[in-house]
Coordinates of C-alpha atoms and ligand atoms in Angstrom, one line a residue:
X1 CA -115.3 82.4 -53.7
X2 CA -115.0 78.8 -54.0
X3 CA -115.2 76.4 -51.2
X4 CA -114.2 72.2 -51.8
X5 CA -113.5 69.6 -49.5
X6 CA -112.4 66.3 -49.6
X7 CA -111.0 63.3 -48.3
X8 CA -107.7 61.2 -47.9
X9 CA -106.5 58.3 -46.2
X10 CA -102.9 57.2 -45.8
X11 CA -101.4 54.3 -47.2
X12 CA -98.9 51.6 -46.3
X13 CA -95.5 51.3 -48.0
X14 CA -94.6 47.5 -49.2
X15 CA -91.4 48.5 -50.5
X16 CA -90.1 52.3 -49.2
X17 CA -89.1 55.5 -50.0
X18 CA -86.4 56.1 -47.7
X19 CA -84.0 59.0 -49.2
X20 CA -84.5 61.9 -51.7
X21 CA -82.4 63.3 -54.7
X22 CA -83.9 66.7 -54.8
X23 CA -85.3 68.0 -51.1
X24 CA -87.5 70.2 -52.0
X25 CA -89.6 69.1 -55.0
X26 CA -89.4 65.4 -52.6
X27 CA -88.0 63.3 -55.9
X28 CA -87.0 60.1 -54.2
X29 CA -84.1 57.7 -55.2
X30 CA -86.4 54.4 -55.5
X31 CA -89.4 53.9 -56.4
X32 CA -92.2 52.5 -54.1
X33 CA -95.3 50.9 -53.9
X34 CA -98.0 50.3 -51.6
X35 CA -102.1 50.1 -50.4
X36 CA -104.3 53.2 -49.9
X37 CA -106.2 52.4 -46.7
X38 CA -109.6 52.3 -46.5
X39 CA -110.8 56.4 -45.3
X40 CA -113.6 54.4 -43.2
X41 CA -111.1 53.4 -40.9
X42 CA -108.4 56.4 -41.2
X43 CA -109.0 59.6 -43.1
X44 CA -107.7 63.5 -43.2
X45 CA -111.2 65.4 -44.5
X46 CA -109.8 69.0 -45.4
X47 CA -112.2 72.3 -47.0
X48 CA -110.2 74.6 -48.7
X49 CA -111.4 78.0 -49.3
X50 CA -110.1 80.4 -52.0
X51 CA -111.3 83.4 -52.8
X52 CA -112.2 85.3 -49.7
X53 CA -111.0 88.1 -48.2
X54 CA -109.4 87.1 -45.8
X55 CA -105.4 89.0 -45.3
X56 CA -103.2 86.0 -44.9
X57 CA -103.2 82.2 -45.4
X58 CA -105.3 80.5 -42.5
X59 CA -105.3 76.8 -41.4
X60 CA -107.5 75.4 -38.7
X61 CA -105.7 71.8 -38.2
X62 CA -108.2 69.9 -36.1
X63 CA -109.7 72.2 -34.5
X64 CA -106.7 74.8 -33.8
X65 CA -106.1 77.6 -35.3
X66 CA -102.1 78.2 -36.1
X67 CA -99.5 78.7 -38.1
X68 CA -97.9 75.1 -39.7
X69 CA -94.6 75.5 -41.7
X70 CA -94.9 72.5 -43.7
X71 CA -98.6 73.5 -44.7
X72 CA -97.3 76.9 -45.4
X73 CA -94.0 75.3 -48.2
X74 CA -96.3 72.7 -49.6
X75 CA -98.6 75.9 -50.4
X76 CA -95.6 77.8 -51.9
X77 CA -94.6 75.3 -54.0
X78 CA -98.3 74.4 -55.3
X79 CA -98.4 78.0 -55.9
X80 CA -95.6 78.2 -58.1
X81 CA -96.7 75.4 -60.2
X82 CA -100.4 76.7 -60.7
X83 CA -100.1 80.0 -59.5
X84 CA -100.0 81.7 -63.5
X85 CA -102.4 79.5 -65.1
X86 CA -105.1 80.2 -61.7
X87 CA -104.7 83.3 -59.9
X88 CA -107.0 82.1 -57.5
X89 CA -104.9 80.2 -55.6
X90 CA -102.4 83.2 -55.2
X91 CA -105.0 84.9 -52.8
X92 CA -105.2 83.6 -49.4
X93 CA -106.3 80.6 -48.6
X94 CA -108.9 79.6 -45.3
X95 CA -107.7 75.8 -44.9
X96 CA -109.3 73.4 -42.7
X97 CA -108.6 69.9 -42.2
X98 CA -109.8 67.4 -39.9
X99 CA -108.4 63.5 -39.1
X100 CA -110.5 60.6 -38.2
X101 CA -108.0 59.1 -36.1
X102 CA -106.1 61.2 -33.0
X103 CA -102.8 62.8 -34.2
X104 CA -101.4 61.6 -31.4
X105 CA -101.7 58.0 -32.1
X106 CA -98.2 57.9 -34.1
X107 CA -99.9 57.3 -37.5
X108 CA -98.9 59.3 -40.0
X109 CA -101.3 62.0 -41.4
X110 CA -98.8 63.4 -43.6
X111 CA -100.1 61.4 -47.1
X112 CA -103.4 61.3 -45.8
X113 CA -103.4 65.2 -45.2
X114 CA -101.3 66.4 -48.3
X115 CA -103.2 64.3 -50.4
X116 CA -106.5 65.7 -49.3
X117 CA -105.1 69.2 -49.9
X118 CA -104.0 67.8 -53.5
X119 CA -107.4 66.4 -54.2
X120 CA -109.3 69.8 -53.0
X121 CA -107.0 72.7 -54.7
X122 CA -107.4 70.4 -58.1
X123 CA -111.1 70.0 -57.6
X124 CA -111.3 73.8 -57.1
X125 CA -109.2 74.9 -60.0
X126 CA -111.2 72.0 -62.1
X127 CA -107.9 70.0 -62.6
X128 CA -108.6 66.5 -63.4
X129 CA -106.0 64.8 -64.0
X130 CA -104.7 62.2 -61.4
X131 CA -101.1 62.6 -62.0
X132 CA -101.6 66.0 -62.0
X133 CA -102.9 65.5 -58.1
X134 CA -100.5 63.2 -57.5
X135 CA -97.8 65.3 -58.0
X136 CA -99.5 68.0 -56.0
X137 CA -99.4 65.8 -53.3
X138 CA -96.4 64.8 -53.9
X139 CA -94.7 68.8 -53.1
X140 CA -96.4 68.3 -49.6
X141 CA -95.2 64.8 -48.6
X142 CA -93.6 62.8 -50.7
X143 CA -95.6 59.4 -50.1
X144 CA -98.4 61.7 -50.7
X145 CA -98.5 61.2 -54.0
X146 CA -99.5 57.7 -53.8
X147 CA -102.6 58.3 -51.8
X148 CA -104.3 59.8 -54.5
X149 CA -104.8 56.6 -55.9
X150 CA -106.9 53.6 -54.6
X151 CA -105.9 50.1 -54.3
X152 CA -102.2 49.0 -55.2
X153 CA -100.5 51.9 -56.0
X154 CA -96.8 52.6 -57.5
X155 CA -94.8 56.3 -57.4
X156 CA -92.1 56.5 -60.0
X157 CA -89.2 58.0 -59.1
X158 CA -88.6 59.3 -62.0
X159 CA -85.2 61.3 -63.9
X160 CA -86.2 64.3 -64.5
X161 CA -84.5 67.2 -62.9
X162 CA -87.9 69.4 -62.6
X163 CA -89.8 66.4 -61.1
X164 CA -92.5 65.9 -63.8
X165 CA -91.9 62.5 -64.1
X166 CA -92.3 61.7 -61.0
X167 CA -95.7 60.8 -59.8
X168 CA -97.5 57.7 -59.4
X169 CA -99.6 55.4 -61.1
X170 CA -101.9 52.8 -59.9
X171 CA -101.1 49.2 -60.5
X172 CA -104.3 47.0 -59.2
X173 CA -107.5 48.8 -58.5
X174 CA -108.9 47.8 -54.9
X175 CA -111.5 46.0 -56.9
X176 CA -109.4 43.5 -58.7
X177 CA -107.8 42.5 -54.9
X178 CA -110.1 43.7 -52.0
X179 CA -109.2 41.0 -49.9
X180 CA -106.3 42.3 -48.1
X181 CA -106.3 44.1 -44.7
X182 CA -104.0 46.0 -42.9
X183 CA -104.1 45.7 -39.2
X184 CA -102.4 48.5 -37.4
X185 CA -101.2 48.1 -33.8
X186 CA -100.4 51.5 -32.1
X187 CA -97.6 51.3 -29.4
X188 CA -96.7 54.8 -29.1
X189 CA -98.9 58.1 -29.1
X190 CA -95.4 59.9 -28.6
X191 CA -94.1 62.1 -31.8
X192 CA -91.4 60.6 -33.6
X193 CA -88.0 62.0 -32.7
X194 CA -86.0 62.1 -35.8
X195 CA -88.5 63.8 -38.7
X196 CA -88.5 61.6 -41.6
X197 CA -87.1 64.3 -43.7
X198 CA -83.7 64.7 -41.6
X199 CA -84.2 60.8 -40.5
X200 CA -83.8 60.5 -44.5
X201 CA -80.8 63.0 -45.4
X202 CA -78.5 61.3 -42.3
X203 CA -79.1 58.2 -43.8
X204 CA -78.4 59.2 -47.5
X205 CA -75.5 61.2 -45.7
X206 CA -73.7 58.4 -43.5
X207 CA -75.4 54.8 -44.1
X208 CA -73.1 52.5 -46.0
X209 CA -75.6 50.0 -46.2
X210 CA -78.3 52.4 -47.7
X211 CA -76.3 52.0 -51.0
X212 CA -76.6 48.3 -50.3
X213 CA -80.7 48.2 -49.9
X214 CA -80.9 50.9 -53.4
X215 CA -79.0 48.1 -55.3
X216 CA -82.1 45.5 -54.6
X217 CA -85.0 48.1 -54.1
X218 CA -86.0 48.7 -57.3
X219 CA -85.7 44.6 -58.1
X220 CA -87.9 44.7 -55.1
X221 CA -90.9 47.0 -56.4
X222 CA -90.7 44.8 -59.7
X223 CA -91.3 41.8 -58.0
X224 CA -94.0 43.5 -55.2
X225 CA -95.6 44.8 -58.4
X226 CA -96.0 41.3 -60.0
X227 CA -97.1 39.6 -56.7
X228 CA -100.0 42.1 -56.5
X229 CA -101.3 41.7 -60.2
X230 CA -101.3 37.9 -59.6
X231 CA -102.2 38.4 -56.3
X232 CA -99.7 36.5 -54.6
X233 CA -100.0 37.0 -51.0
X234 CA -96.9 34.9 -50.1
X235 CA -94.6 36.7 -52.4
X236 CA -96.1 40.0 -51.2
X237 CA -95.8 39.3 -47.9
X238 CA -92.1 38.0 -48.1
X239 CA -90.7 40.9 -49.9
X240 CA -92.8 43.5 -47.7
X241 CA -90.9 42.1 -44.5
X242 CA -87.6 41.9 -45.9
X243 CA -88.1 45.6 -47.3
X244 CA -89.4 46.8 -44.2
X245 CA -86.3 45.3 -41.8
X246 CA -83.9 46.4 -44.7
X247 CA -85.2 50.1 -44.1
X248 CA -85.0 50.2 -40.4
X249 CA -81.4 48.2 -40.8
X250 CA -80.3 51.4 -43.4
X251 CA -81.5 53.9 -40.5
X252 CA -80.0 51.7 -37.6
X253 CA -76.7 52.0 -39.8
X254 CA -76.8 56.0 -39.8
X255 CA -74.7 58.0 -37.6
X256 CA -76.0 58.7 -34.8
X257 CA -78.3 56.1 -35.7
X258 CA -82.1 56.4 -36.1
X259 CA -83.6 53.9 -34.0
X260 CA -87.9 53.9 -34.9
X261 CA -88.8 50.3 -33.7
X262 CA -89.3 49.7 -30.0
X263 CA -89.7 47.1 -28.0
X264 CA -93.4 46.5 -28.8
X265 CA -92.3 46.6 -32.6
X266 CA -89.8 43.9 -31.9
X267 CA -92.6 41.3 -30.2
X268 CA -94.9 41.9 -32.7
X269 CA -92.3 40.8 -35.3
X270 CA -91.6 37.4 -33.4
X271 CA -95.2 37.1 -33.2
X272 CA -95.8 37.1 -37.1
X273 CA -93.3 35.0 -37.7
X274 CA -94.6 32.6 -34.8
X275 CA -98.3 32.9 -36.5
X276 CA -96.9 32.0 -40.3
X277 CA -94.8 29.0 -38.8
X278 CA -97.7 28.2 -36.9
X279 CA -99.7 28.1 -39.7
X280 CA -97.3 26.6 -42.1
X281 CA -97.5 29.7 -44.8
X282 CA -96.9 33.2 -44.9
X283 CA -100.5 34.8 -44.0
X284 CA -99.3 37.8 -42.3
X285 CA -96.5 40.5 -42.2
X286 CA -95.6 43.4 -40.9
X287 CA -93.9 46.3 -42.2
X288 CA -92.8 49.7 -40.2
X289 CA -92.4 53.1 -41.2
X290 CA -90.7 55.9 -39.2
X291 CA -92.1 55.0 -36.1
X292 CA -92.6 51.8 -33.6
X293 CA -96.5 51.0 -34.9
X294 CA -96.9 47.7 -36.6
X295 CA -98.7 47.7 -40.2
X296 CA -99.7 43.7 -40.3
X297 CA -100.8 43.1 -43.8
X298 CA -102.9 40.2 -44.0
X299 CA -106.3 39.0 -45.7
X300 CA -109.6 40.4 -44.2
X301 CA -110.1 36.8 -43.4
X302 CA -107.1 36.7 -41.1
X303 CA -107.8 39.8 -39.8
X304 CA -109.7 38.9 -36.8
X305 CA -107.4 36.5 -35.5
X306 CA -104.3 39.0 -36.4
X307 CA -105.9 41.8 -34.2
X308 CA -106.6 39.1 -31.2
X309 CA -102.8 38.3 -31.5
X310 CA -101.8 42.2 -31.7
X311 CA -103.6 43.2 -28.6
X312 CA -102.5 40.5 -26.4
X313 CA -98.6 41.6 -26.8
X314 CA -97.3 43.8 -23.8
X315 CA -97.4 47.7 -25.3
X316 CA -100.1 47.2 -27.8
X317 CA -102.7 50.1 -27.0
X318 CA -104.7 50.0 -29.6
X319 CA -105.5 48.4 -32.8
X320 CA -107.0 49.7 -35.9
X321 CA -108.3 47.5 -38.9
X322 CA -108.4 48.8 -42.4
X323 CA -109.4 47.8 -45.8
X324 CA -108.3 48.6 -49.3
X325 CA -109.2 52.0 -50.1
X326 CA -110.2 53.7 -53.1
X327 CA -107.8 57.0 -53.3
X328 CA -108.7 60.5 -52.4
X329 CA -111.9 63.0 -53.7
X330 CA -113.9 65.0 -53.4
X331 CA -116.9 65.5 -50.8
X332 CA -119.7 67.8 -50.1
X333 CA -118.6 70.2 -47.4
X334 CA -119.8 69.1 -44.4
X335 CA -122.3 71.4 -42.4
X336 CA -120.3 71.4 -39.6
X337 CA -116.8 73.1 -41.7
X338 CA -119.8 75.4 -43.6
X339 CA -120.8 77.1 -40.0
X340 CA -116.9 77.7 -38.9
X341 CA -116.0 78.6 -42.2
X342 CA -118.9 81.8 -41.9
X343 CA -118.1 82.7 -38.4
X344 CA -114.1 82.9 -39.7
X345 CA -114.7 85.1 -42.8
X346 CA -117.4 87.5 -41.3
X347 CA -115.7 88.1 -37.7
Ligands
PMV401 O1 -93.5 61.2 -47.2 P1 -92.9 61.2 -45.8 O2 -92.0 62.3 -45.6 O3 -93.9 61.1 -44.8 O4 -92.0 59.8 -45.7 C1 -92.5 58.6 -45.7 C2 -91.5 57.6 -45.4 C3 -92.0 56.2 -45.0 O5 -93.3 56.2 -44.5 C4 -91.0 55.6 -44.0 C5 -91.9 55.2 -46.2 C6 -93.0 55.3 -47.3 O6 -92.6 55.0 -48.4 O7 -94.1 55.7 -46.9

């Protein structure tokens, strides 16, 4: 029997991956880049147990006990990759995975927790290689993949039909740029409405202007990708915005359209801009994903000041400050996960 666990945080997209060529293996049609957070301030811990004899695949997500079908593919698919070179992983698996910050709060734990899974089935087959991971996360969640790397991080899209180009690759380590924050300002505990994986096939379906954002995107991550290894905030920041508001301006062009931002999401992006005229210099910007939180990406200097600003805007309910992070691994098992994991196999 063989029991790892690890740890994951999510990361913050710069430029997006909004739209995939192949659905299943998640191959996107851009590439993307973005910052691991810091798994201080936001992590998925997950103990994976393989092995036992346990009858069927069981995940304890925190703290429940239940079935979970996008668990259950991600599993299939990671199965089919390793299953004949480790039949170890065939058996059933006792999964149980833990976040540091309340589901409910609208952040994402989809990267963070497919990435943990990625890190811990690798660890436990003794697979070291960090594409390797990445890819692993990758079949759970497509911006997965870039959380198994710290600091600036790039996933290529790849061409390959079968996917194994398509992983990513860091481009900074946190060490060379640990000055930059993100400063996250929760509006909505709510779940999103529209799942980023049907959010994305309506828009590939029915945006015109989706064809419009692909022709600049990859442009984009160039440029993104030389702001970061010169470490040009203002250049970061710019694209970042633009990026973001191109997205949400692909999804508001869908049919029926995919509206994310609310009205929170729309003060806090007149209060950036305020804050950089104010200031005379881009030293802040925010970027949204498939929901109404704001991702303010600033410098841990500016942080302070940033998260004053967030929680004074009508609708902000909480806000959450996070460093650079240094990508996922691997962790003893806490005590804790060892107790549950010997009342589960010897009920
Ligand atoms: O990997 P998913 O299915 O959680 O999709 C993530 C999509 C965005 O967060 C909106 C953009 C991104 O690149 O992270």
């Amino acid at each position: 029997m063989r029991i790892i666990s690890s740890v994951a945080a999510p990361n913050i997209a710069l430029i997006k991956y909004w739209g995939k060529r192949d659905d299943l293996l998640k191959l996107p049609i851009n590439d993307s880049i973005s910052i691991t957070l810091d798994e201080k301030a936001l992590a998925s811990t997950t103990t994976i147990v393989l092995g036992s004899k346990l009858k069927r695949d069981t995940f304890i997500l925190n703290g429940h006990a239940g079935p979970d079908a996008h668990i259950t593919e991600a599993l299939l698919l990671i199965r089919r990759r390793l299953g004949k070179r480790h039949h170890i992983i065939r058996k059933p698996i006792l999964l149980i995975s833990d976040n540091n910050f309340p589901t409910a709060a609208g952040i994402a734990s989809s990267a963070s927790g497919f990435a943990a899974l990625a890190e811990a089935v690798a660890s436990a087959l003794g697979i070291r290689n960090r594409r390797e991971i990445s890819i692993l996360a990758r079949l759970g969640s497509g911006s997965a993949s870039r959380s198994a790397f710290g600091g600036y991080v790039r996933w290529k899209m790849g061409k390959r039909k079968d996917g194994e180009d398509s992983f990513a690759v860091q481009v900074s380590p946190r060490s060379r740029w640990p000055q930059l924050a993100d400063v996250i300002a929760i509006s909505s505990a709510e779940r999103k409405k529209v799942s980023s994986k049907s959010g994305m096939e309506r828009t590939l379906k029915t945006s015109e202007l989706c064809h419009c954002r692909q022709e600049h995107v990859q442009r984009a991550v160039e440029k993104v990708a030389g702001a970061i290894r010169r470490k040009d905030f203002r250049s970061l920041a710019y694209l970042t915005m633009r990026d973001s508001n191109a997205m949400h301006a692909t999804m508001l062009d869908s049919w029926p359209p995919i509206i994310y931002m609310n009205d929170t999401s729309r003060a806090v992006v007149e209060a950036v801009h305020q804050y950089n005229e104010k200031a005379g210099s881009l030293r802040a910007a925010y970027t949204f994903d498939a929901g109404p939180n704001a991702h303010v990406i600033t410098t841990r200097k500016e942080a302070g000041k940033i998260a004053r600003m967030l929680k004074g805007i009508r609708g902000v309910r909480k806000v959450i400050v996070s460093g650079v992070g240094e990508g996922s691994k691997t962790i003893p098992t806490p005590q804790k996960t060892k107790q549950l994991i010997a009342r589960i196999l010897h009920k």
